[in-house]
Amino acid sequence: MSENIRVRFAPSPTGYLHVGGLRTALFNYLFARKNKGKFILRIEDTDRSRYVEGAVENLIETLKWVGLDYDEGPDVGGEFGPYFQSQRLELYHKYAKELIDKGYAYYAFDTPERLKQLREEQLKKKLQPKYDKRDLYLSKEEVKKKLEAGEPYVIRLNVPPSEKVIVTDVIRGTVEFNTDIIDDQILIKSDGYPTYHLANVVDDHLMKISHVIRGEEWLPSTPKHVLLYKYLGWELPVFAHLPLLLNPDRSKLSKRQGDVAVEDYKAKGYLKEALINFVALLGWNAGDDKEFYLMDELIEKFSLEGVNKAGAVFNIEKLNWLNGEHIRFKSAEELLPLVKEEYEKSEYANLNLSDEYLLKIINAMKERVEFVKDFIYTCKYFYEAPKEYDENVLRKRWKADTPEHLKTLLDEFKKLENPAKEDFEQTLRATAEKLGIGAGKLIHPVRLAVSGVGKGPGVFDLLYIIGKDEVIRRIETALEKIKTEEN
RNA sequence: GGCGCAUUCGUCUAGCGGUCUAGGACACCGCCCUCUCAAGGCGGAGAUCACGGGUUCAAAUCCCGUAUGCGCUACCA
């Protein structure tokens, strides 16, 4: 492996960062960090019709959010800039011209109509649709005349017939293509912008990219790139084509079948750690059974050799599990800012709850949540008194003698002063003993009365967190409400 | 249609010629723990390694073919 490892993530600013893009970016990032190389962000904005306002900012923001910091890029600069392809137009024209001079490319003046017609005819004859090289045979004078007349033109690659092009890929080995099936690819469009193929090759060379790590959808066009490198007299980078991310029905991951934008996952409450962890495991494995990874460990373990060849279905269930795992891995203090953010967006924001209170909730709920949001919506009883009582639990746990038992307990609770968790427990157990009943006969009704539901943290934690006064209030209202409902 | 890539439990995967009567994880089921729900622990079910031929003393692992899936086939990336 060469000493100067330089890789790049080169998205088009067409909207948001796709999870497939995230995976590609991540693998580039991991490879760079692992090998002490450079990770570069380059914006491939050569299709003006697909350009979306604000997409670049959005891309950068989400990349920052997940922690994929790049060494060179549009907003951080670098010695190989500019990092927007739209600002590098002269460069592409320079090399396109060089190719023309060498006979590897040529001007073409076809109208879109002719091209369309040509295609249809070829399709009808069941031929491979490709340009017929009509304008390759224009004389220099004719070309000059048309150019001077201001006729719209494109520049096409002059692909030679019946040659073999070998693509060497670290993940897939050697792939052979015959040039007969390769079209005379347009290099420069009639609007003066380059196509991906030219821009990509020129920039990768100029930016000294050592490894091209990108999605598998690029494999079929790699022979064109190889030709370009050859004609320009440039050294080939190492290619690595990553397996695709798939929908559950095994088609290429797309919207329609679930969320596809990284920002959607962020909005849904996924931790960046979980997303990174999950996406890293889609098509890569260290060769062992480890599944829980932090970024540093990924960097340490990553290698292109560990990348799979087959596409991977994006399995949301596993992401969910990993999200829970990462929540559990974090301390309550680390979780606090995340929970606060959710809390402040919630209907309970005006409660002015203290950090201490939130911390208690976090500790009580950490083992039972999958999302940060769950710290609020899965345990609303920490924020408000129950509005209703779960009927199934009611039926199962609220017996005829329950109100009486609860009243006794209530009296005991009222005597408590500044009770700790242990005080609640002691009191409840002692009361149960006094009444000659199992502690469960009190525990379950108390939980129901205080939380309205039959699940959650241990009751004594619950009571302690909610606090004596509120506990008493809630038990009293439960006694009232449930009695009246029974009658 | 053409070209290319891929194919191990439902899903993500381990496996790189003998240790595989194929291992782990998610999801599912059961048990334990227990005041509930989780978490955790233990166990279960789940893959004739797509199929068919070879090569070899020996193949999930190498080769060929078939099937299926997917990708590409644009003045999109």
Coordinates of C-alpha atoms (C1' of nucleotides) in Angstrom, one line a residue:
Chain A
M1 CA 0.0 0.0 0.0
S2 CA 1.3 3.4 -0.9
E3 CA 2.3 5.9 1.8
N4 CA 0.0 8.7 0.9
I5 CA -3.5 7.4 1.4
R6 CA -6.0 9.9 0.2
V7 CA -9.7 9.1 -0.1
R8 CA -12.8 11.1 -0.8
F9 CA -16.5 11.2 -0.4
A10 CA -18.0 12.9 -3.4
P11 CA -21.7 13.4 -3.1
S12 CA -24.0 15.4 -5.3
P13 CA -26.0 18.1 -3.6
T14 CA -29.4 16.8 -4.6
G15 CA -31.0 17.0 -1.2
Y16 CA -30.0 15.1 1.9
L17 CA -27.4 12.6 2.9
H18 CA -28.7 9.1 2.1
V19 CA -27.9 6.3 4.5
G20 CA -26.1 4.6 1.6
G21 CA -24.0 7.7 1.2
L22 CA -23.4 7.7 4.9
R23 CA -22.0 4.1 4.6
T24 CA -19.8 5.1 1.7
A25 CA -18.6 8.1 3.5
L26 CA -18.0 6.1 6.7
F27 CA -15.9 3.4 4.9
N28 CA -13.8 6.1 3.3
Y29 CA -13.4 7.8 6.6
L30 CA -12.5 4.6 8.4
F31 CA -10.0 3.7 5.8
A32 CA -8.3 7.1 5.9
R33 CA -8.1 7.2 9.7
K34 CA -7.0 3.6 10.0
N35 CA -4.2 4.2 7.5
K36 CA -3.2 7.7 8.7
G37 CA -4.4 9.1 5.4
K38 CA -6.6 12.0 4.4
F39 CA -10.3 12.1 4.0
I40 CA -11.7 14.6 1.6
L41 CA -15.1 16.0 0.9
R42 CA -15.8 17.0 -2.7
I43 CA -19.1 18.3 -4.0
E44 CA -20.0 16.9 -7.4
D45 CA -22.4 19.7 -8.5
T46 CA -22.1 19.2 -12.2
D47 CA -25.8 18.6 -12.9
R48 CA -27.4 22.0 -12.6
S49 CA -30.9 20.6 -13.2
R50 CA -30.7 18.5 -10.1
Y51 CA -29.1 21.0 -7.8
V52 CA -31.0 21.7 -4.6
E53 CA -30.6 24.9 -2.7
G54 CA -29.2 24.3 0.7
A55 CA -28.2 20.7 0.0
V56 CA -24.5 21.3 0.5
E57 CA -25.0 23.0 3.9
N58 CA -27.3 20.1 4.9
L59 CA -24.8 17.5 3.8
I60 CA -22.0 19.2 5.8
E61 CA -24.2 19.5 8.8
T62 CA -25.2 15.8 8.9
L63 CA -21.6 14.8 8.2
K64 CA -20.5 16.8 11.2
W65 CA -23.4 15.4 13.3
V66 CA -22.3 11.8 12.7
G67 CA -18.7 12.8 13.4
L68 CA -17.1 12.2 10.0
D69 CA -14.8 15.1 9.9
Y70 CA -12.8 15.6 6.8
D71 CA -9.3 17.0 6.3
E72 CA -10.1 18.9 3.1
G73 CA -13.4 20.1 1.8
P74 CA -15.5 23.1 0.7
D75 CA -15.7 24.7 4.1
V76 CA -12.4 23.7 5.5
G77 CA -10.2 24.3 2.4
G78 CA -7.1 22.4 1.5
E79 CA -4.3 22.6 -1.0
F80 CA -6.2 20.8 -3.8
G81 CA -9.2 23.0 -3.9
P82 CA -11.6 24.3 -4.9
Y83 CA -13.8 21.4 -3.7
F84 CA -16.8 22.2 -5.7
Q85 CA -16.7 20.8 -9.2
S86 CA -18.7 23.8 -10.5
Q87 CA -15.7 25.9 -9.7
R88 CA -13.3 23.7 -11.6
L89 CA -14.8 24.0 -15.1
E90 CA -11.6 25.3 -16.8
L91 CA -9.7 22.2 -15.6
Y92 CA -12.2 19.8 -17.2
H93 CA -12.1 21.8 -20.4
K94 CA -8.3 21.7 -20.4
Y95 CA -8.1 18.0 -20.1
A96 CA -11.0 17.5 -22.6
K97 CA -9.0 19.6 -25.0
E98 CA -6.0 17.5 -24.4
L99 CA -8.0 14.3 -25.2
I100 CA -9.3 15.9 -28.4
D101 CA -5.8 16.8 -29.4
K102 CA -4.6 13.2 -28.8
G103 CA -7.6 11.8 -30.8
Y104 CA -9.2 10.2 -27.7
A105 CA -12.2 12.6 -27.7
Y106 CA -14.1 14.6 -30.3
Y107 CA -16.7 17.2 -30.7
A108 CA -20.2 16.1 -31.5
F109 CA -23.0 18.4 -32.7
D110 CA -26.0 16.1 -32.6
T111 CA -29.4 17.4 -31.6
P112 CA -31.2 15.6 -28.8
E113 CA -33.8 14.6 -31.4
R114 CA -31.3 12.8 -33.5
L115 CA -29.9 11.0 -30.5
K116 CA -33.3 9.9 -29.4
Q117 CA -34.2 8.7 -32.9
L118 CA -30.9 6.8 -33.1
R119 CA -31.6 5.1 -29.8
E120 CA -35.0 4.0 -30.8
E121 CA -33.8 2.6 -34.1
Q122 CA -31.1 0.6 -32.3
L123 CA -33.5 -0.6 -29.7
K124 CA -35.9 -1.8 -32.4
K125 CA -33.1 -3.7 -34.0
K126 CA -32.2 -5.1 -30.6
L127 CA -28.8 -3.5 -30.7
Q128 CA -26.8 -2.0 -27.9
P129 CA -27.9 1.6 -27.9
K130 CA -24.8 3.8 -28.3
Y131 CA -23.6 6.8 -30.3
D132 CA -22.8 6.0 -33.9
K133 CA -19.6 8.1 -33.9
R134 CA -21.1 10.2 -36.7
D135 CA -19.2 13.4 -35.8
L136 CA -15.9 11.6 -35.1
Y137 CA -15.4 11.8 -38.9
L138 CA -16.0 15.5 -39.2
S139 CA -13.0 17.2 -40.7
K140 CA -11.1 19.7 -38.7
E141 CA -12.4 22.5 -40.8
E142 CA -16.0 21.4 -40.5
V143 CA -15.6 21.3 -36.7
K144 CA -14.0 24.7 -36.6
K145 CA -16.8 26.1 -38.8
K146 CA -19.5 24.7 -36.6
L147 CA -17.7 25.9 -33.4
E148 CA -17.4 29.4 -34.8
A149 CA -21.0 29.4 -35.9
G150 CA -21.8 28.8 -32.2
E151 CA -23.4 25.5 -32.8
P152 CA -24.1 23.6 -29.5
Y153 CA -21.7 20.8 -29.0
V154 CA -20.7 18.1 -26.6
I155 CA -17.3 16.4 -26.2
R156 CA -17.4 12.6 -26.4
L157 CA -14.9 10.0 -25.5
N158 CA -13.6 8.1 -28.5
V159 CA -13.9 4.5 -27.3
P160 CA -11.9 2.0 -29.5
P161 CA -13.7 -1.1 -30.7
S162 CA -13.1 -4.6 -29.5
E163 CA -10.6 -3.9 -26.8
K164 CA -10.5 -5.5 -23.4
V165 CA -10.4 -3.3 -20.4
I166 CA -9.5 -4.9 -17.1
V167 CA -10.7 -3.3 -13.9
T168 CA -9.0 -4.4 -10.8
D169 CA -11.0 -4.0 -7.6
V170 CA -9.9 -4.9 -4.1
I171 CA -13.3 -6.2 -3.2
R172 CA -14.2 -8.0 -6.4
G173 CA -10.9 -9.0 -8.0
T174 CA -10.5 -8.7 -11.7
V175 CA -13.5 -7.7 -13.9
E176 CA -13.2 -7.7 -17.6
F177 CA -15.1 -5.5 -20.0
N178 CA -15.2 -5.3 -23.8
T179 CA -15.1 -1.8 -25.2
D180 CA -17.8 -2.8 -27.8
I181 CA -20.4 -2.3 -25.2
I182 CA -19.1 1.0 -24.0
D183 CA -20.7 4.1 -25.4
D184 CA -18.8 7.1 -26.6
Q185 CA -19.5 8.7 -23.2
I186 CA -20.2 12.4 -23.2
L187 CA -17.4 14.1 -21.3
I188 CA -18.5 17.7 -21.6
K189 CA -22.2 18.5 -21.8
S190 CA -23.6 21.2 -24.1
D191 CA -24.0 23.5 -21.1
G192 CA -20.2 23.4 -20.6
Y193 CA -20.4 21.3 -17.5
P194 CA -18.5 18.0 -17.4
T195 CA -20.3 14.7 -16.7
Y196 CA -19.4 12.6 -13.7
H197 CA -17.0 10.5 -15.6
L198 CA -14.6 13.2 -16.7
A199 CA -14.9 15.4 -13.6
N200 CA -14.4 12.4 -11.3
V201 CA -11.3 11.2 -13.0
V202 CA -9.7 14.6 -13.4
D203 CA -10.4 15.5 -9.8
D204 CA -9.3 12.2 -8.4
H205 CA -6.1 12.6 -10.2
L206 CA -5.5 16.2 -9.3
M207 CA -6.5 15.7 -5.7
K208 CA -4.1 12.7 -5.6
I209 CA -6.8 10.3 -4.5
S210 CA -5.2 6.9 -3.9
H211 CA -8.2 4.8 -3.3
V212 CA -11.6 5.2 -4.9
I213 CA -14.1 3.7 -2.5
R214 CA -17.6 4.0 -3.8
G215 CA -20.9 2.2 -4.4
E216 CA -21.2 -0.8 -6.6
E217 CA -23.5 1.0 -9.0
W218 CA -20.3 2.6 -10.4
L219 CA -18.6 -0.7 -11.3
P220 CA -20.1 -0.8 -14.8
S221 CA -18.8 2.6 -15.7
T222 CA -15.3 2.0 -14.3
P223 CA -13.9 0.8 -17.6
K224 CA -14.6 4.3 -19.0
H225 CA -12.7 5.8 -16.1
V226 CA -9.8 3.4 -16.7
L227 CA -9.7 4.4 -20.4
L228 CA -9.6 8.1 -19.3
Y229 CA -6.7 7.5 -16.9
K230 CA -4.9 5.7 -19.7
Y231 CA -5.5 8.4 -22.3
L232 CA -4.5 11.1 -19.9
G233 CA -1.4 9.2 -19.0
W234 CA -2.3 9.0 -15.3
E235 CA -1.7 6.3 -12.7
L236 CA -4.8 4.4 -11.7
P237 CA -6.1 4.6 -8.2
V238 CA -7.1 1.5 -6.3
F239 CA -10.8 0.8 -6.8
A240 CA -13.1 -0.6 -4.2
H241 CA -16.8 -1.0 -5.1
L242 CA -18.9 -1.4 -2.0
P243 CA -22.0 -3.7 -2.0
L244 CA -25.3 -1.9 -2.2
L245 CA -27.7 -1.2 0.7
L246 CA -31.0 -2.9 0.0
N247 CA -34.7 -2.5 0.8
P248 CA -36.4 -5.5 2.5
D249 CA -37.5 -6.6 -1.0
R250 CA -33.8 -6.5 -2.0
S251 CA -34.0 -3.6 -4.4
K252 CA -31.6 -0.7 -4.1
L253 CA -32.4 1.1 -0.9
S254 CA -34.8 3.9 -1.6
K255 CA -37.4 6.2 -0.2
R256 CA -40.9 4.7 -0.2
Q257 CA -39.8 1.7 1.7
G258 CA -38.7 3.6 4.8
D259 CA -36.5 6.4 5.8
V260 CA -33.5 6.9 3.7
A261 CA -32.1 10.3 4.9
V262 CA -29.7 10.4 7.8
E263 CA -31.5 13.4 9.1
D264 CA -34.7 11.4 9.3
Y265 CA -33.0 8.9 11.6
K266 CA -31.6 11.7 13.7
A267 CA -35.1 13.2 14.0
K268 CA -36.5 9.9 15.0
G269 CA -34.1 9.8 17.9
Y270 CA -31.4 7.5 16.7
L271 CA -28.0 8.1 18.3
K272 CA -25.2 8.8 15.9
E273 CA -23.2 6.1 17.5
A274 CA -25.8 3.5 16.8
L275 CA -26.3 4.7 13.2
I276 CA -22.5 4.5 12.6
N277 CA -22.2 1.2 14.3
F278 CA -25.1 -0.3 12.4
V279 CA -24.1 1.0 9.0
A280 CA -20.6 -0.1 9.5
L281 CA -21.8 -3.7 9.9
L282 CA -23.7 -3.6 6.7
G283 CA -21.2 -5.1 4.3
W284 CA -18.3 -5.2 6.6
N285 CA -17.1 -7.5 9.4
A286 CA -13.9 -7.8 11.3
G287 CA -14.0 -11.5 10.9
D288 CA -15.2 -12.1 14.5
D289 CA -18.5 -12.0 16.4
K290 CA -18.2 -8.5 17.8
E291 CA -21.2 -6.3 17.0
F292 CA -21.0 -3.4 19.4
Y293 CA -18.5 -0.8 18.1
L294 CA -17.5 2.7 18.9
M295 CA -15.9 4.8 16.2
D296 CA -12.4 4.3 17.6
E297 CA -12.8 0.6 17.5
L298 CA -14.1 0.7 14.0
I299 CA -11.1 2.7 12.9
E300 CA -8.8 0.2 14.5
K301 CA -10.4 -2.8 13.0
F302 CA -11.4 -1.6 9.6
S303 CA -9.9 -3.0 6.4
L304 CA -11.1 -3.2 2.8
E305 CA -10.5 -6.9 2.9
G306 CA -13.3 -7.3 5.5
V307 CA -15.8 -5.8 3.1
N308 CA -18.4 -8.2 1.7
K309 CA -19.4 -8.5 -1.9
A310 CA -23.2 -9.0 -1.6
G311 CA -25.7 -6.3 -1.0
A312 CA -27.1 -6.0 2.5
V313 CA -30.7 -5.4 3.5
F314 CA -31.2 -2.5 5.9
N315 CA -32.7 -4.2 8.8
I316 CA -34.3 -1.6 11.1
E317 CA -34.9 -4.0 13.9
K318 CA -31.2 -4.5 14.5
L319 CA -30.6 -0.8 14.3
N320 CA -33.2 -0.3 17.0
W321 CA -31.5 -2.9 19.2
L322 CA -28.2 -1.2 18.7
N323 CA -29.7 2.1 19.6
G324 CA -30.8 0.7 22.9
E325 CA -27.3 -0.8 23.4
H326 CA -25.7 2.5 22.8
I327 CA -28.1 4.3 25.2
R328 CA -27.3 1.7 27.9
F329 CA -23.6 2.2 27.2
K330 CA -23.8 5.9 27.9
S331 CA -23.8 7.3 31.4
A332 CA -26.9 9.2 32.7
E333 CA -24.8 12.4 32.5
E334 CA -24.0 11.8 28.8
L335 CA -27.6 11.1 28.1
L336 CA -28.9 14.2 29.9
P337 CA -28.3 16.8 27.1
L338 CA -30.0 14.5 24.6
V339 CA -33.0 13.9 26.9
K340 CA -33.2 17.6 27.7
E341 CA -33.4 18.4 24.0
E342 CA -36.4 16.1 23.6
Y343 CA -37.9 17.3 26.9
E344 CA -37.7 20.9 25.8
K345 CA -39.5 20.0 22.6
S346 CA -42.2 18.1 24.5
E347 CA -45.5 19.2 26.0
Y348 CA -43.8 19.1 29.4
A349 CA -41.2 21.7 28.7
N350 CA -43.0 24.3 30.9
L351 CA -42.7 22.0 33.9
N352 CA -39.2 23.4 34.5
L353 CA -37.9 20.2 35.7
S354 CA -34.4 20.2 37.2
D355 CA -31.5 18.3 35.8
E356 CA -31.5 16.2 39.0
Y357 CA -35.0 15.1 38.3
L358 CA -34.3 14.3 34.7
L359 CA -31.2 12.4 35.8
K360 CA -33.2 10.2 38.1
I361 CA -35.6 9.4 35.3
I362 CA -32.7 8.5 33.0
N363 CA -31.2 6.2 35.5
A364 CA -34.6 4.5 36.2
M365 CA -35.4 4.1 32.5
K366 CA -32.0 3.5 30.8
E367 CA -32.4 -0.2 30.7
R368 CA -35.9 0.0 29.3
V369 CA -35.7 2.4 26.4
E370 CA -34.6 2.1 22.8
F371 CA -34.8 5.7 21.9
V372 CA -34.1 9.0 23.6
K373 CA -37.7 9.9 23.2
D374 CA -38.7 7.0 25.2
F375 CA -37.4 8.7 28.3
I376 CA -40.4 10.9 28.0
Y377 CA -43.2 9.2 26.1
T378 CA -42.7 5.8 27.5
C379 CA -42.9 7.0 31.1
K380 CA -45.2 10.0 31.0
Y381 CA -46.1 9.4 34.7
F382 CA -42.8 11.1 35.6
Y383 CA -44.2 14.2 34.0
E384 CA -47.9 14.1 34.8
A385 CA -50.4 12.3 36.9
P386 CA -52.1 9.4 35.1
K387 CA -55.2 10.4 33.3
E388 CA -56.5 6.8 33.1
Y389 CA -55.7 3.4 34.4
D390 CA -54.7 0.4 32.3
E391 CA -57.8 -1.8 32.2
N392 CA -56.0 -5.1 32.0
V393 CA -53.8 -4.2 35.0
L394 CA -56.8 -3.0 36.8
R395 CA -58.6 -6.2 36.4
K396 CA -55.6 -8.2 37.4
R397 CA -54.3 -6.2 40.3
W398 CA -57.1 -4.2 41.7
K399 CA -59.1 -6.5 44.0
A400 CA -62.1 -5.8 46.3
D401 CA -59.9 -5.3 49.3
T402 CA -57.3 -3.2 47.5
P403 CA -58.8 0.2 48.4
E404 CA -58.7 -0.6 52.1
H405 CA -55.1 -1.8 51.9
L406 CA -54.1 1.3 50.1
K407 CA -55.7 3.5 52.6
T408 CA -53.7 1.9 55.3
L409 CA -50.6 2.3 53.3
L410 CA -51.5 5.9 52.5
D411 CA -51.6 6.7 56.2
E412 CA -48.2 5.2 56.7
F413 CA -46.8 7.1 53.8
K414 CA -48.2 10.4 55.2
K415 CA -46.1 9.9 58.3
L416 CA -42.9 9.7 56.3
E417 CA -40.6 12.7 56.3
N418 CA -38.4 13.3 53.3
P419 CA -38.5 9.6 52.4
A420 CA -35.7 7.9 50.5
K421 CA -36.3 5.0 48.2
E422 CA -35.6 2.6 51.1
D423 CA -38.1 4.3 53.4
F424 CA -40.9 3.7 50.9
E425 CA -39.8 0.1 50.7
Q426 CA -39.6 -0.4 54.4
T427 CA -43.0 1.2 55.0
L428 CA -44.7 -0.7 52.3
R429 CA -43.3 -4.0 53.4
A430 CA -44.1 -3.4 57.0
T431 CA -47.6 -2.4 56.1
A432 CA -48.1 -5.5 54.1
E433 CA -46.9 -7.6 57.0
K434 CA -49.2 -5.8 59.4
L435 CA -52.1 -6.5 57.0
G436 CA -51.0 -10.0 56.7
I437 CA -50.7 -9.9 52.9
G438 CA -48.0 -10.3 50.4
A439 CA -46.1 -7.2 49.4
G440 CA -47.2 -7.7 45.9
K441 CA -50.8 -6.9 47.0
L442 CA -49.6 -3.4 47.7
I443 CA -46.9 -3.0 45.1
H444 CA -49.0 -3.6 42.0
P445 CA -52.0 -1.4 43.0
V446 CA -49.6 1.3 44.1
R447 CA -47.8 1.2 40.8
L448 CA -51.1 1.4 39.0
A449 CA -52.4 4.2 41.1
V450 CA -49.2 6.3 40.7
S451 CA -48.3 5.5 37.1
G452 CA -51.6 4.3 35.5
V453 CA -49.8 1.4 33.9
G454 CA -48.5 -2.0 34.9
K455 CA -44.9 -1.7 33.8
G456 CA -41.9 0.5 34.4
P457 CA -39.0 0.8 36.9
G458 CA -39.2 -0.7 40.3
V459 CA -42.0 0.8 42.4
F460 CA -39.8 2.1 45.0
D461 CA -37.7 4.0 42.5
L462 CA -40.9 5.2 41.0
L463 CA -42.2 6.5 44.4
Y464 CA -39.0 8.1 45.3
I465 CA -38.6 9.9 42.0
I466 CA -42.2 11.1 42.0
G467 CA -41.9 12.2 45.6
K468 CA -44.1 11.8 48.7
D469 CA -46.6 14.6 48.2
E470 CA -47.4 13.7 44.6
V471 CA -47.5 10.0 45.4
I472 CA -50.1 10.6 48.1
R473 CA -52.1 12.8 45.8
R474 CA -52.1 10.2 43.1
I475 CA -53.1 7.4 45.4
E476 CA -55.9 9.5 46.7
T477 CA -57.2 10.3 43.3
A478 CA -56.9 6.7 42.2
L479 CA -58.9 5.6 45.2
E480 CA -61.6 8.0 44.3
K481 CA -61.7 7.5 40.5
I482 CA -61.4 3.8 40.5
K483 CA -64.1 3.4 43.2
T484 CA -66.5 5.5 41.3
E485 CA -65.8 3.7 38.1
E486 CA -66.3 0.4 39.7
N487 CA -69.8 1.3 40.8
Chain B
rG1 C1' -32.5 -7.3 -24.6
rG2 C1' -27.0 -6.5 -23.6
rC3 C1' -23.1 -6.1 -20.0
rG4 C1' -21.6 -6.7 -15.0
rC5 C1' -22.0 -8.1 -10.0
rA6 C1' -23.9 -11.3 -6.4
rU7 C1' -26.1 -15.9 -4.0
rU8 C1' -24.6 -19.4 4.0
rC9 C1' -30.8 -19.4 9.1
rG10 C1' -36.6 -14.3 7.8
rU11 C1' -32.5 -10.4 8.3
rC12 C1' -27.0 -8.8 9.2
rU13 C1' -23.1 -12.1 9.1
rA14 C1' -18.6 -15.9 10.7
rG15 C1' -16.3 -19.3 7.4
rC16 C1' -11.0 -18.1 3.1
rG17 C1' -9.9 -27.2 1.4
rG18 C1' -10.2 -31.3 6.6
rU19 C1' -11.5 -28.2 13.4
rC20 C1' -18.8 -27.5 10.0
rU21 C1' -23.4 -33.1 12.6
rA22 C1' -22.1 -24.7 9.6
rG23 C1' -20.6 -20.4 14.7
rG24 C1' -22.5 -15.4 16.4
rA25 C1' -26.2 -11.3 16.3
rC26 C1' -31.3 -9.1 15.5
rA27 C1' -36.3 -10.8 15.5
rC28 C1' -39.2 -15.1 17.5
rC29 C1' -40.3 -18.9 21.6
rG30 C1' -39.2 -21.0 26.6
rC31 C1' -36.8 -20.9 31.4
rC32 C1' -34.1 -18.3 35.2
rC33 C1' -33.8 -13.6 37.8
rU34 C1' -38.0 -10.6 39.8
rC35 C1' -43.0 -6.2 42.6
rU36 C1' -44.3 -5.2 36.8
rC37 C1' -41.8 -4.1 32.2
rA38 C1' -37.2 -4.1 30.6
rA39 C1' -32.0 -5.3 30.9
rG40 C1' -29.1 -9.6 31.9
rG41 C1' -28.2 -15.0 32.1
rC42 C1' -29.5 -19.8 30.1
rG43 C1' -31.8 -22.7 26.4
rG44 C1' -35.0 -23.7 21.8
rA45 C1' -36.6 -23.3 17.0
rG46 C1' -34.5 -21.6 12.4
rA47 C1' -29.5 -22.7 6.6
rU48 C1' -29.9 -30.3 2.8
rC49 C1' -24.3 -23.4 2.6
rA50 C1' -29.5 -21.3 -4.7
rC51 C1' -29.3 -25.6 -8.1
rG52 C1' -26.4 -29.1 -11.3
rG53 C1' -21.9 -30.8 -12.7
rG54 C1' -16.7 -31.2 -12.1
rU55 C1' -11.5 -30.9 -9.5
rU56 C1' -9.7 -33.4 -4.9
rC57 C1' -8.5 -38.7 -0.5
rA58 C1' -11.6 -34.5 1.3
rA59 C1' -15.7 -28.5 -0.9
rA60 C1' -19.9 -23.9 2.2
rU61 C1' -14.8 -23.0 0.8
rC62 C1' -11.6 -24.1 -6.0
rC63 C1' -13.6 -24.5 -11.4
rC64 C1' -17.7 -24.6 -15.1
rG65 C1' -22.8 -24.3 -16.2
rU66 C1' -27.9 -23.1 -14.9
rA67 C1' -31.4 -20.4 -12.1
rU68 C1' -32.7 -16.3 -9.3
rG69 C1' -31.8 -11.4 -7.6
rC70 C1' -29.7 -6.8 -8.1
rG71 C1' -27.0 -2.9 -10.6
rC72 C1' -25.7 -0.4 -15.2
rU73 C1' -27.2 0.5 -20.1
rA74 C1' -28.8 9.4 -20.0
rC75 C1' -26.0 15.9 -22.4
rC76 C1' -28.0 11.9 -13.7
rA77 C1' -24.7 11.0 -10.3

